[in-house]
Amino acid sequence: LRDKFEKEMASLQAKMDKQVKDLRSEIDQISKDAGSSLTSEREKNQKLIKDLQGQLEDQLARLQEKAEVIRQLEKQNQDNSRSLTDEREKIEELTQTNKKLDTEKEQMAREIESNRRKIDEMEGDVQSRDNKISQYVRKIEERGGVIDRS
């Protein structure tokens, strides 16, 4: 009976050892497959990370270029604003000068008109004197006097 029991135990032990060996082999295969899968996933993720990093660097470079363009446009806008302010000041100065010139022109026109009236008066006075002189000359000639008109 003992022999039978020991044989039975040895058989059971052999079966258990085989099952343990099979389980270990299966676990090793699963570990190997999982490791392979993890390595593959890790490589895929690293490639994705590298691609995304490249895209982000490209986007950053484009944003930096756009920021530089914006800075240049802001500077140009400030320069244009200063230029516009300068031009407005010049226009204001010219407007003031034009107003002064218009005032002077009006004053000169009044003076010219006044001078014309004076000239007209003087011409009238000269004509009147001329007429009087002509009358005196006629009277003198009528009385027999001779007048040299040269």
Coordinates of C-alpha atoms in Angstrom, one line a residue:
L1 CA 0.0 0.0 0.0
R2 CA 2.8 2.2 0.8
D3 CA 4.4 1.6 -2.6
K4 CA 1.2 2.4 -4.2
F5 CA 0.8 5.6 -2.2
E6 CA 4.4 6.6 -3.0
K7 CA 3.8 5.9 -6.7
E8 CA 0.6 7.8 -6.6
M9 CA 2.4 10.7 -4.8
A10 CA 5.3 10.6 -7.3
S11 CA 2.8 10.6 -10.2
L12 CA 0.9 13.5 -8.6
Q13 CA 4.2 15.3 -8.0
A14 CA 5.3 14.7 -11.6
K15 CA 1.9 16.0 -12.8
M16 CA 2.2 19.1 -10.6
D17 CA 5.7 19.7 -11.7
K18 CA 4.6 19.5 -15.3
Q19 CA 1.7 21.8 -14.7
V20 CA 4.0 24.3 -12.9
K21 CA 6.5 24.1 -15.8
D22 CA 3.7 24.6 -18.3
L23 CA 2.3 27.5 -16.3
R24 CA 5.8 29.1 -16.0
S25 CA 6.3 28.6 -19.7
E26 CA 2.9 30.2 -20.4
I27 CA 3.7 33.1 -17.9
D28 CA 7.0 33.6 -19.6
Q29 CA 5.4 33.7 -23.0
I30 CA 2.7 36.2 -21.7
S31 CA 5.5 38.3 -20.2
K32 CA 7.5 38.1 -23.4
D33 CA 4.4 39.1 -25.5
A34 CA 3.5 41.8 -23.0
G35 CA 7.0 43.1 -23.0
S36 CA 7.1 43.1 -26.8
S37 CA 3.8 44.9 -26.9
L38 CA 4.9 47.4 -24.3
T39 CA 8.1 48.0 -26.2
S40 CA 6.1 48.5 -29.4
E41 CA 3.7 50.8 -27.7
R42 CA 6.6 52.7 -26.1
E43 CA 8.2 53.1 -29.5
K44 CA 5.0 54.3 -31.0
N45 CA 4.5 56.8 -28.2
Q46 CA 8.0 58.1 -28.5
K47 CA 7.5 58.6 -32.2
L48 CA 4.2 60.4 -31.6
I49 CA 5.9 62.6 -29.0
K50 CA 8.7 63.4 -31.4
D51 CA 6.3 64.2 -34.2
L52 CA 4.2 66.4 -31.9
Q53 CA 7.3 68.1 -30.6
G54 CA 8.3 68.9 -34.2
Q55 CA 4.8 70.2 -35.0
L56 CA 4.9 72.4 -31.8
E57 CA 8.4 73.7 -32.7
D58 CA 7.1 74.6 -36.2
Q59 CA 4.0 76.3 -34.8
L60 CA 6.2 78.2 -32.3
A61 CA 8.5 79.3 -35.1
R62 CA 5.5 80.6 -37.2
L63 CA 4.1 82.3 -34.1
Q64 CA 7.5 84.0 -33.5
E65 CA 7.5 85.2 -37.1
K66 CA 4.0 86.5 -36.8
A67 CA 5.0 88.3 -33.5
E68 CA 7.9 89.9 -35.3
V69 CA 5.6 91.0 -38.1
I70 CA 3.2 92.4 -35.5
R71 CA 6.1 94.3 -33.8
Q72 CA 7.2 95.8 -37.1
L73 CA 3.6 96.8 -38.0
E74 CA 3.2 98.4 -34.6
K75 CA 6.4 100.3 -35.0
Q76 CA 5.4 101.4 -38.5
N77 CA 2.0 102.4 -37.1
Q78 CA 3.7 104.6 -34.5
D79 CA 5.9 106.1 -37.1
N80 CA 2.9 106.8 -39.3
S81 CA 1.1 108.3 -36.3
R82 CA 4.0 110.6 -35.6
S83 CA 4.2 111.5 -39.3
L84 CA 0.4 112.2 -39.4
T85 CA 0.7 114.4 -36.2
D86 CA 3.6 116.3 -37.8
E87 CA 1.5 116.7 -41.0
R88 CA -1.5 117.9 -39.0
E89 CA 0.7 120.5 -37.3
K90 CA 2.1 121.7 -40.6
I91 CA -1.5 121.9 -42.0
E92 CA -2.5 124.0 -38.9
E93 CA 0.5 126.3 -39.4
L94 CA -0.3 126.7 -43.1
T95 CA -4.0 127.4 -42.2
Q96 CA -2.9 130.1 -39.8
T97 CA -0.5 131.6 -42.3
N98 CA -3.3 131.5 -44.9
K99 CA -5.6 133.3 -42.5
K100 CA -2.9 136.0 -41.9
L101 CA -2.3 136.3 -45.6
D102 CA -6.1 136.6 -46.2
T103 CA -6.3 139.4 -43.6
E104 CA -3.3 141.2 -45.1
K105 CA -4.8 140.7 -48.6
E106 CA -8.1 142.3 -47.4
Q107 CA -6.1 145.1 -45.8
M108 CA -4.1 145.7 -48.9
A109 CA -7.3 145.6 -51.0
R110 CA -8.8 148.3 -48.7
E111 CA -5.7 150.4 -49.0
I112 CA -5.6 150.0 -52.8
E113 CA -9.3 151.0 -53.0
S114 CA -8.5 154.0 -50.8
N115 CA -5.5 154.9 -53.0
R116 CA -7.7 154.6 -56.1
R117 CA -10.2 157.0 -54.6
K118 CA -7.4 159.4 -53.7
I119 CA -6.0 159.1 -57.2
D120 CA -9.5 159.7 -58.7
E121 CA -9.8 162.8 -56.4
M122 CA -6.3 163.9 -57.5
E123 CA -7.2 163.4 -61.1
G124 CA -10.4 165.3 -60.6
D125 CA -8.4 168.1 -58.9
V126 CA -5.8 168.0 -61.8
Q127 CA -8.6 168.1 -64.3
S128 CA -10.3 170.9 -62.5
R129 CA -7.0 172.8 -62.4
D130 CA -6.4 172.0 -66.0
N131 CA -9.8 173.4 -66.9
K132 CA -9.1 176.5 -64.8
I133 CA -5.7 176.9 -66.5
S134 CA -7.4 176.4 -69.9
Q135 CA -10.0 179.1 -69.0
Y136 CA -7.3 181.5 -67.9
V137 CA -5.3 180.8 -71.1
R138 CA -8.4 181.4 -73.2
K139 CA -9.1 184.6 -71.4
I140 CA -5.6 185.8 -71.8
E141 CA -5.6 184.9 -75.5
E142 CA -9.0 186.6 -75.9
R143 CA -7.5 189.7 -74.5
G144 CA -4.7 189.4 -77.0
G145 CA -2.0 187.8 -75.0
V146 CA 0.3 185.2 -76.5
I147 CA 1.1 182.1 -74.5
D148 CA 3.9 179.7 -75.5
R149 CA 2.6 176.2 -75.0
S150 CA 5.8 174.4 -75.5

